[in-house]
């Protein structure tokens, strides 16, 4: 397995993951998927990591499935796409949504097919103004995967989701922000400062409370009001037992900035 298809560094509580196959616009082959799954698992076990940053190397974020691997010129094509999707993409989406730390995605360039939906599975998505999003699947006779049919209607509504999936048109980062698909767009030169800056900021915040917010938002779309109110009560109970809550209130009374430890 190529270790380099994902560059992985940890510093100051932030795990930085960079999709690193720039010659093919960081499209996914099996090795890159396996490595991303591996680093996401490592991060889930590492208490010193309090936020994750995901981005791409070179001019693209990710062009989805490596089409040379899906249908190679001189070899057998992938025989069973269902099994391929189950192994390549579904575990990554579940790992991102289940991770009890915030994931910031810095979309540095085009995000197509599974690459677009990978971004939408993250918690906060900031895209360079030069970036674009394409549900490219339909252009090659496929259907959205990697959670596209789950995230798109929830983020942007059914009308937009239908148009994106059925037309496969390129959408600018600014338009994606306008319709609520992503958090914000910024000039490309400011992406590092803006998006990675958010990850660094989140790594200094009450990590347990952030994890609980993520848990509640994950549950929200399939919950009744009664169930969601009960979940909020449980999560508030848990947040209230953290050292960070005690520190937050102490800092408030002492009129100083809190020093959260993530405990
Ligand atoms: O199991 C399964 O396989 C099913 C799962 C499917 C999941 C999916 O993600 S399906 C969707 C797959 N992705 C696509 O269909 C997108 C294909 N790429 C594009 O449409 C365009 O490349 C982009 C719109 C993303 C960017 O266009 P542009 O003009 O900026 O770049 P380009 O010139 O098309 O690409 C640059 C190079 O990257 C080029 O290689 P070359 O000619 O310089 O040697 C191109 O072939 C390569 N590349 C781009 N996308 C892919 C790719 N190589 C392999 N796989 C790709 N997906």
CSV table of N, CA and C in Angstrom, one decimal, residues 10 19 21 29-30 57 61 64 81 94-95 99 151 154 168 187 221 240 243-244 251 259:
chain,number,residue,atom,x,y,z
A,10,UNK,N,0.5,15.4,12.4
A,10,UNK,CA,-0.3,15.9,13.5
A,10,UNK,C,0.6,16.9,14.2
A,19,UNK,N,-5.0,14.5,0.6
A,19,UNK,CA,-5.1,13.5,-0.5
A,19,UNK,C,-4.0,13.8,-1.5
A,21,UNK,N,-2.5,12.4,-4.7
A,21,UNK,CA,-2.3,11.8,-6.0
A,21,UNK,C,-2.5,12.9,-7.1
A,29,UNK,N,-7.8,5.5,-5.7
A,29,UNK,CA,-7.6,4.1,-6.0
A,29,UNK,C,-7.8,3.3,-4.6
A,30,UNK,N,-7.7,2.0,-4.7
A,30,UNK,CA,-7.9,1.2,-3.5
A,30,UNK,C,-6.9,1.6,-2.4
A,57,UNK,N,-3.8,17.8,-2.5
A,57,UNK,CA,-2.5,18.3,-3.0
A,57,UNK,C,-2.7,18.8,-4.4
A,61,UNK,N,-9.1,19.1,-5.4
A,61,UNK,CA,-9.4,18.4,-4.1
A,61,UNK,C,-9.4,16.9,-4.3
A,64,UNK,N,-12.9,12.0,-7.4
A,64,UNK,CA,-13.7,10.8,-7.2
A,64,UNK,C,-12.9,9.5,-7.6
A,81,UNK,N,-19.3,-3.1,-8.8
A,81,UNK,CA,-19.2,-1.7,-8.2
A,81,UNK,C,-19.9,-1.7,-6.8
A,94,UNK,N,-18.7,6.8,7.0
A,94,UNK,CA,-19.1,6.4,8.3
A,94,UNK,C,-18.0,6.9,9.4
A,95,UNK,N,-16.8,6.7,9.0
A,95,UNK,CA,-15.7,7.1,9.9
A,95,UNK,C,-15.7,8.6,10.1
A,99,UNK,N,-16.7,10.1,13.8
A,99,UNK,CA,-15.5,10.6,14.5
A,99,UNK,C,-15.9,11.6,15.6
A,151,UNK,N,-26.5,13.5,1.9
A,151,UNK,CA,-26.1,14.8,2.3
A,151,UNK,C,-26.7,15.9,1.4
A,154,UNK,N,-30.3,17.1,2.3
A,154,UNK,CA,-30.3,17.6,3.7
A,154,UNK,C,-29.6,19.0,3.8
A,168,UNK,N,-25.6,16.9,-13.3
A,168,UNK,CA,-24.1,16.8,-13.2
A,168,UNK,C,-23.3,18.0,-13.6
A,187,UNK,N,-11.0,33.4,-1.0
A,187,UNK,CA,-10.0,33.4,-2.0
A,187,UNK,C,-9.0,32.3,-1.8
A,221,UNK,N,-31.6,14.5,11.6
A,221,UNK,CA,-32.4,14.3,10.4
A,221,UNK,C,-33.4,13.2,10.5
A,240,UNK,N,-22.1,18.9,30.9
A,240,UNK,CA,-22.0,19.5,32.2
A,240,UNK,C,-21.1,18.8,33.1
A,243,UNK,N,-14.6,18.6,32.4
A,243,UNK,CA,-13.6,19.6,33.0
A,243,UNK,C,-13.7,20.9,32.3
A,244,UNK,N,-14.0,20.8,30.9
A,244,UNK,CA,-14.0,22.0,30.1
A,244,UNK,C,-15.2,22.9,30.5
A,251,UNK,N,-13.6,30.5,34.1
A,251,UNK,CA,-13.0,31.6,33.3
A,251,UNK,C,-14.0,32.8,33.2
A,259,UNK,N,-9.1,28.1,29.2
A,259,UNK,CA,-8.1,27.2,28.7
A,259,UNK,C,-8.6,25.8,28.7
